[in-house]
CSV table of C-alpha atoms in Angstrom, one decimal:
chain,number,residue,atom,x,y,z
A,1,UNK,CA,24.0,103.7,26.4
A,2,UNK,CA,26.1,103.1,29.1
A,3,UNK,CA,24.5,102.1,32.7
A,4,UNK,CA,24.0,103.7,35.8
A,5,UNK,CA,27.0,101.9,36.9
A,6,UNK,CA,29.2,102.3,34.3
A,7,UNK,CA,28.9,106.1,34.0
A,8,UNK,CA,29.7,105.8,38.0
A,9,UNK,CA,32.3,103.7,37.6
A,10,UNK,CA,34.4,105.7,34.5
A,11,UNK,CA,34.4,108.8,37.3
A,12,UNK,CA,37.5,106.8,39.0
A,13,UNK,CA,40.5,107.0,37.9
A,14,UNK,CA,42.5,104.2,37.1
A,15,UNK,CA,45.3,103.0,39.9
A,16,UNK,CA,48.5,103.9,38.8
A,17,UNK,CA,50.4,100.4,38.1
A,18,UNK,CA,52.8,99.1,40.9
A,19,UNK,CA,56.3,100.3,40.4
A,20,UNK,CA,58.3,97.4,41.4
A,21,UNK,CA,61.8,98.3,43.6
A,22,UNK,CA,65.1,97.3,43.5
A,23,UNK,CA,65.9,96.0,47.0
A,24,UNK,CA,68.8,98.3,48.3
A,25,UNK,CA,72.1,97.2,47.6
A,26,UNK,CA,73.8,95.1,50.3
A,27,UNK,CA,76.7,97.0,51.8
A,28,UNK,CA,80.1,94.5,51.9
A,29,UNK,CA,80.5,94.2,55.3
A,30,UNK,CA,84.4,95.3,56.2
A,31,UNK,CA,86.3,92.2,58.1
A,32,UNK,CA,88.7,93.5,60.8
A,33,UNK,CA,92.2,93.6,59.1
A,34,UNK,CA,95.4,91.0,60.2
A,35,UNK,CA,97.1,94.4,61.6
A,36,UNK,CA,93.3,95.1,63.6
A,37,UNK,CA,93.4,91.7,65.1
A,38,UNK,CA,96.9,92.0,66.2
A,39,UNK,CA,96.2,95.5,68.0
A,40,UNK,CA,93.0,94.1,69.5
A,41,UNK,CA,95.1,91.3,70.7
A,42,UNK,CA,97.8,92.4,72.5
A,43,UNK,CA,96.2,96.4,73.3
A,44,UNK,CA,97.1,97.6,76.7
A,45,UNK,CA,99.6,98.5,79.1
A,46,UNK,CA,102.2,96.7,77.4
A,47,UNK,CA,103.8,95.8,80.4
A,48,UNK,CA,100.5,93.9,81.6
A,49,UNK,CA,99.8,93.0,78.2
A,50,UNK,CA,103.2,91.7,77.7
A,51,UNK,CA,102.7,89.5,81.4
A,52,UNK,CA,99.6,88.2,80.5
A,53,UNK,CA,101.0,86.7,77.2
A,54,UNK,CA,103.6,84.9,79.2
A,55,UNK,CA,101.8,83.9,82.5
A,56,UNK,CA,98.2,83.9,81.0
A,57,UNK,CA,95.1,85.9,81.9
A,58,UNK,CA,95.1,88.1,85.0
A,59,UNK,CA,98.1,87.1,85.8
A,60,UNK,CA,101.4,89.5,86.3
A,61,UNK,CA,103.7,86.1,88.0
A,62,UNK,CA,103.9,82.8,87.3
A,63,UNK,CA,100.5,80.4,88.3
A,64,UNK,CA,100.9,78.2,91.9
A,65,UNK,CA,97.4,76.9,91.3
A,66,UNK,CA,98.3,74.6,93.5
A,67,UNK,CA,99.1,77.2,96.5
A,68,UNK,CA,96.1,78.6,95.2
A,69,UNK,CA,93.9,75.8,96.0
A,70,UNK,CA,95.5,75.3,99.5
A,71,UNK,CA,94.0,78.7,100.7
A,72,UNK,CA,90.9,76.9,102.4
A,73,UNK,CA,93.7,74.8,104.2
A,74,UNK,CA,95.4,78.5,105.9
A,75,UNK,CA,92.3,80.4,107.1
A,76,UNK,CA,89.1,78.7,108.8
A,77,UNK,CA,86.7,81.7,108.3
A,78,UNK,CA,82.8,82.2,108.0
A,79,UNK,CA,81.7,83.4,105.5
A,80,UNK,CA,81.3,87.2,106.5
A,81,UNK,CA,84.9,87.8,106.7
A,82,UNK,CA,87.5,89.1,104.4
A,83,UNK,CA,90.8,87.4,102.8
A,84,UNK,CA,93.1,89.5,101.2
A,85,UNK,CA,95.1,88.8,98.3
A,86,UNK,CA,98.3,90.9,98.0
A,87,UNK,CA,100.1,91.0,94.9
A,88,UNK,CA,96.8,90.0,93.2
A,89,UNK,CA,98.1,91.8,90.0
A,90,UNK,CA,94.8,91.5,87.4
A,91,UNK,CA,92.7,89.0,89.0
A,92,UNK,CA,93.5,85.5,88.0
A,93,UNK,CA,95.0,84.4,91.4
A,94,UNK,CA,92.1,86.3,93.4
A,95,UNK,CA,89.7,84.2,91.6
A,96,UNK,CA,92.0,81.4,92.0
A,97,UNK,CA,91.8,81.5,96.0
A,98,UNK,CA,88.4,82.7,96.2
A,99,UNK,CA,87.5,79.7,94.2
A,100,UNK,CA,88.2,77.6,97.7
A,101,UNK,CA,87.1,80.2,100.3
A,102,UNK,CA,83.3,81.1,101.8
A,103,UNK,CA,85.0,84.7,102.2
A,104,UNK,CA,85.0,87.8,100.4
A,105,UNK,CA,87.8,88.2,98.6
A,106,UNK,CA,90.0,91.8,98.2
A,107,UNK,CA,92.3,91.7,95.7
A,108,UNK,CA,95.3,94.5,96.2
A,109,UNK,CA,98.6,95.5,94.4
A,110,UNK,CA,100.7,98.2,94.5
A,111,UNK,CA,100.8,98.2,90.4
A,112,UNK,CA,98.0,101.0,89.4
A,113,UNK,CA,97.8,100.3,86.0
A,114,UNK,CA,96.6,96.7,86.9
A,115,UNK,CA,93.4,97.7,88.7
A,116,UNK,CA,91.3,98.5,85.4
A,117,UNK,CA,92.1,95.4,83.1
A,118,UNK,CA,91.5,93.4,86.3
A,119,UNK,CA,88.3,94.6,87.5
A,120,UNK,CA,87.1,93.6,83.8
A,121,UNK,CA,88.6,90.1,84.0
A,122,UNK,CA,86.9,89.7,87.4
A,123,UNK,CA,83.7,91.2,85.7
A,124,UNK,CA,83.8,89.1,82.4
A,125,UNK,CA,84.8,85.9,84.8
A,126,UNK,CA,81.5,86.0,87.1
A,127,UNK,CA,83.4,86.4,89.9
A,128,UNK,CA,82.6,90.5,90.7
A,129,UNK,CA,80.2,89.5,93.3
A,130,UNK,CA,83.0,87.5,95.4
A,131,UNK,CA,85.9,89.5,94.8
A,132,UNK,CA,87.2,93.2,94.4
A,133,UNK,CA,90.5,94.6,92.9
A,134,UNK,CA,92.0,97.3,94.6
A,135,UNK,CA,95.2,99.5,94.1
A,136,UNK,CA,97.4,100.6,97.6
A,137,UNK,CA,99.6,102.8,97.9
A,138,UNK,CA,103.3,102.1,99.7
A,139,UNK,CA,104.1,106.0,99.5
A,140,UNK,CA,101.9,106.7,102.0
A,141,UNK,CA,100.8,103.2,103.5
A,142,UNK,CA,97.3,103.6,103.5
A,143,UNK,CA,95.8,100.8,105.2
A,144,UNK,CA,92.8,98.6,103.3
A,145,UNK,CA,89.7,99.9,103.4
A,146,UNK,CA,88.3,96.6,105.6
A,147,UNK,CA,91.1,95.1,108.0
A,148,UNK,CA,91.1,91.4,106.5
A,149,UNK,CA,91.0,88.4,109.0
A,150,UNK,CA,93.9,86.7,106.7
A,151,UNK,CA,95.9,87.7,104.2
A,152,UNK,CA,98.1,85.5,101.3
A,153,UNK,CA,100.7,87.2,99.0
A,154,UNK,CA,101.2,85.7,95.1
A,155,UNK,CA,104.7,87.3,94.9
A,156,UNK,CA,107.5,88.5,97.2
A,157,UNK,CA,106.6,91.7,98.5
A,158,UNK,CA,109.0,92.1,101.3
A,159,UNK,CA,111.9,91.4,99.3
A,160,UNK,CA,110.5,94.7,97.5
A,161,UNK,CA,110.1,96.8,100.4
A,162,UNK,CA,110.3,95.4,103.7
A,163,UNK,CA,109.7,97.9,105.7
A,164,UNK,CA,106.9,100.1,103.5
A,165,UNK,CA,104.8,96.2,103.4
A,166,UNK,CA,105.1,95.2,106.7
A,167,UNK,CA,103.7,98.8,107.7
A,168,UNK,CA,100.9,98.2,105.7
A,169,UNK,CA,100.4,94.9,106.9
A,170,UNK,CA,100.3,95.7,110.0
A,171,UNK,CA,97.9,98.6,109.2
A,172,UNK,CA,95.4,95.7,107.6
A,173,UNK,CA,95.0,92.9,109.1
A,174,UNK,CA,93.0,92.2,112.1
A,175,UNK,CA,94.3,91.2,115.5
A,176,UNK,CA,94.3,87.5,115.0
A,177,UNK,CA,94.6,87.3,111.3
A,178,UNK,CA,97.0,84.7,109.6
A,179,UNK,CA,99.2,86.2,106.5
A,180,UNK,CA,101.1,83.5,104.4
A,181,UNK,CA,104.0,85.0,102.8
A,182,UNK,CA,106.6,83.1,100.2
A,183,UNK,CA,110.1,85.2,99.5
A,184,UNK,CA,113.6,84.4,98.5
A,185,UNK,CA,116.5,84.2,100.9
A,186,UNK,CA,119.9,84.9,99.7
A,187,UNK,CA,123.5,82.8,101.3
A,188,UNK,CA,125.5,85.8,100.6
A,189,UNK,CA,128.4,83.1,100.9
A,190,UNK,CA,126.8,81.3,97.8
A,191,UNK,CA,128.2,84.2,95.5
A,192,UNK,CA,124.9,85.1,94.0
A,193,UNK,CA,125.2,87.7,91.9
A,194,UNK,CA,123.0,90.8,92.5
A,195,UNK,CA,122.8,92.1,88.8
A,196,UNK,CA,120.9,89.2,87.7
A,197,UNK,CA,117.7,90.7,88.6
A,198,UNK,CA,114.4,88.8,90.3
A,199,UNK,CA,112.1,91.4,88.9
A,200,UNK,CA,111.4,92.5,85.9
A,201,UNK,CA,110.6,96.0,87.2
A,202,UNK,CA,113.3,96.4,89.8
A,203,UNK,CA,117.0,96.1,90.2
A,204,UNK,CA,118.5,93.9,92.9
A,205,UNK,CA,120.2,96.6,94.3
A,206,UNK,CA,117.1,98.2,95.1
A,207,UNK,CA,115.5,94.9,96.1
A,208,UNK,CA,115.5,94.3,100.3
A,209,UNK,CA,117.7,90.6,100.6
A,210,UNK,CA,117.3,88.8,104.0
A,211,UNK,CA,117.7,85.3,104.8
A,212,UNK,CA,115.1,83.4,106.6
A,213,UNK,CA,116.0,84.2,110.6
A,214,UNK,CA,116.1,88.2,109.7
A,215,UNK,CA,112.9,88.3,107.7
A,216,UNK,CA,111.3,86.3,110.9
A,217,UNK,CA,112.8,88.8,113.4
A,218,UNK,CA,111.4,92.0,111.0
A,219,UNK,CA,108.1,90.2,111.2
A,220,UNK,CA,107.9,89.8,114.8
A,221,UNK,CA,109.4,93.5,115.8
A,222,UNK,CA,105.9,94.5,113.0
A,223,UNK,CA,103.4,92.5,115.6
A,224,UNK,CA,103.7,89.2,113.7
A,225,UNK,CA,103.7,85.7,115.9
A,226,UNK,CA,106.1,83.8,113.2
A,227,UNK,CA,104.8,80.4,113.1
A,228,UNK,CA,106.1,78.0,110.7
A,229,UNK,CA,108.8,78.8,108.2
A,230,UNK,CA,108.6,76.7,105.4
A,231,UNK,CA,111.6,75.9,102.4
A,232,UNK,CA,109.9,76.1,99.3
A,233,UNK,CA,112.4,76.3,97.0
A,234,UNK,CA,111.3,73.2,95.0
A,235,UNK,CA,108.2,74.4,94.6
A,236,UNK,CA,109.4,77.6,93.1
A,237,UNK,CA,111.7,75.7,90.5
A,238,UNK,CA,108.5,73.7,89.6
A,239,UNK,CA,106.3,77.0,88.8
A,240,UNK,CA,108.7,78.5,86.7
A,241,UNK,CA,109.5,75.4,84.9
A,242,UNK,CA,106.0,75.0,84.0
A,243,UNK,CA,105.5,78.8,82.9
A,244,UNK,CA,108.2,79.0,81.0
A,245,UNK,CA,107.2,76.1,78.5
A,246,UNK,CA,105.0,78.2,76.7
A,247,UNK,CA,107.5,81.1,76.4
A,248,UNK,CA,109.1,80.2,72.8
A,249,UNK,CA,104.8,80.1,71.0
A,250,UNK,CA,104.0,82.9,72.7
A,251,UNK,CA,106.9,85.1,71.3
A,252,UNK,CA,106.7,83.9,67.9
A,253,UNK,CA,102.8,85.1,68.1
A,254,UNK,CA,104.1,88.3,69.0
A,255,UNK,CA,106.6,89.1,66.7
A,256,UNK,CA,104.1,87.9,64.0
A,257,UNK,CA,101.6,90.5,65.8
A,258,UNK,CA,104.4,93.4,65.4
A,259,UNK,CA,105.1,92.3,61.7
A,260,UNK,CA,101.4,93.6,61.4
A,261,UNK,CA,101.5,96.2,63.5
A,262,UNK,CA,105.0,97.5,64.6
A,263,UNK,CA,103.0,100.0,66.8
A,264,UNK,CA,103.2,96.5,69.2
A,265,UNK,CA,107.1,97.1,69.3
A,266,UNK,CA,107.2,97.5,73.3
A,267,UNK,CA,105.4,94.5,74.2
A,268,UNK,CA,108.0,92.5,73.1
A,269,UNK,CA,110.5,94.8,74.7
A,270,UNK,CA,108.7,94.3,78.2
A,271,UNK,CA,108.2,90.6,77.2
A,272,UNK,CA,112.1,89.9,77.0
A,273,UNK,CA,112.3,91.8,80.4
A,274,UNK,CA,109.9,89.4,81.9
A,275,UNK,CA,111.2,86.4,80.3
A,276,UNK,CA,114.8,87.1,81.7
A,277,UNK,CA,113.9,87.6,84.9
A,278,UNK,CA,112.1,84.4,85.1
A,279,UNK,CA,115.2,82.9,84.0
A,280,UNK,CA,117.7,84.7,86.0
A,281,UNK,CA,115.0,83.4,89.1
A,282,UNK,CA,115.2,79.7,87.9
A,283,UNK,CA,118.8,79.7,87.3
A,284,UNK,CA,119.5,81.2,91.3
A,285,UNK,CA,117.1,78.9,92.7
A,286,UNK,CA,119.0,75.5,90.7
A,287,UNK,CA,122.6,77.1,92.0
A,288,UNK,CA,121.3,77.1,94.8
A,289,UNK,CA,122.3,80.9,95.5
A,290,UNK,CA,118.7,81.3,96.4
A,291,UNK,CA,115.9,79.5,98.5
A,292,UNK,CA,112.5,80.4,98.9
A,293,UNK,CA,110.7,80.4,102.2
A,294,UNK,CA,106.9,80.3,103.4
A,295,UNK,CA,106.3,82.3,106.4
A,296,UNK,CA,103.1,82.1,108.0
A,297,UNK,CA,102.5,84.6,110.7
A,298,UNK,CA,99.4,85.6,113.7
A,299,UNK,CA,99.1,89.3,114.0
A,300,UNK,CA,98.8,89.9,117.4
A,301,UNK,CA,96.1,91.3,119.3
A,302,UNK,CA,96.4,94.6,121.2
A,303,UNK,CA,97.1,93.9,124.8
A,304,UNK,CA,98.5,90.1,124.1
């Protein structure tokens, strides 16, 4: 006979055996395609995109990082006031300056598509608490938000419209606030020729040419007190020199980029454009059919 224990244990039922499982299949993970690369690469505004393949990151002009660095030397101001960077196209030279000032630093250009790709590359540099990318508007010269104490352009911006900048000028800077502009002054007896163009966006026809005494008088009849008015021609040669070294590696990436993805077409199109016009620049400045000047300027104060 069976026991007590037995008969109680034959009521269970057996447990089922353990069914083993097949770990799920791994799922091929898909790498991003040459052609995906290539778009990721150069995808944008490819006018910016095509700039910042030339000049480098967040920039839209050729690097000064040396006329960067002298900022602290033009404004001696605490640390609760504002600098203004005009021209500042997508960051690089905003950072650049603000690198060697206690200020806040507003970035502002006239270029709207700039304003997005720059804030990221502020953002992704560590630099969004210190400076601040804003687009203006020379239709209707709205002034900045915050009148800035000084002010220091990256490009020539009266050359592109005298009259529209220096009313926005005036409209943003404080009374007794510095600006440090750099433009080009044309010898109209040098016989430069006005259909090589200084911009890659913008004919010299439309373009405003002064030489050096008239651009003074235009900023003085704005409420400027024209201080020194430095040739910087040398300079200018030097920058573009330097920037244009790379030019030949970066247009063989993106013609490789477009053999990928031909969608990329017009960034080399806007590429040549820039390119040329950095020549047609280098090749006025070595004539000698164009000099570059440094203007720095006191706006003056209501009353005196």
């Amino acid at each position: 006979m069976k026991s007590a224990i037995d008969k109680i244990s034959s009521l269970w039922s057996k447990p089922e055996p353990v069914k083993k499982v097949a770990p799920p299949a791994r799922v091929k993970r898909l790498e991003p395609s040459p052609a995906d690369l290539a778009l990721a690469k150069y995808s944008g505004d490819p006018a910016i995109v095509a700039a910042h393949a030339i000049w480098g990151a967040g920039r839209l002009w050729p690097a000064d990082t040396a006329f960067e660095q002298r900022a602290s030397g033009y404004f001696n101001l605490a640390s609760d006031k504002i600098v203004g960077v005009l021209a500042a196209g997508t960051g690089a030279a905003a950072i650049g300056i603000a690198n060697h000032l206690p200020t806040f630093v507003y970035g502002y250009d006239w270029r709207a598509l700039a304003e997005v790709p720059g804030t990221q590359f502020v953002k992704e540099s560590g630099h969004g608490a210190k400076v601040l990318l804003r687009t203006i508007n020379l239709d209707t010269v709205i002034p900045a938000p915050r009148k800035c104490e000084g002010l220091i352009a990256i490009e020539p911006v009266l050359t592109r419209s005298q009259e529209r900048m220096l009313d926005w000028l005036r409209l943003s800077v404080s009374g007794g606030g510095q600006i440090v502009l750099e433009e080009p002054s044309v010898d109209n007896s040098s016989g430069f020729d006005p259909m090589a163009n200084w911009f890659a966006d913008m004919d010299n026809k439309d373009c405003d040419w002064q030489g050096p005494g008239s651009r003074k008088n235009a900023l003085e009849q704005a409420g400027f007190s024209v201080g020194r008015v430095q040739e910087t021609t040398g300079g200018a040669v030097r920058v573009i020199r330097e920037a244009l070294d790379g030019v030949a590696a970066a247009d063989a990436e993106i013609c490789k980029a477009i053999e990928l993805a031909p969608i990329l077409e017009p960034v080399r199109e806007f590429f040549e454009k820039e390119v040329n016009a950095a020549r047609n620049r280098l090749r006025a400045l070595e004539s000698g059919g164009v000099a570059v000047y440094r203007y720095r300027a006191i706006k003056q104060r209501v009353g005196g």
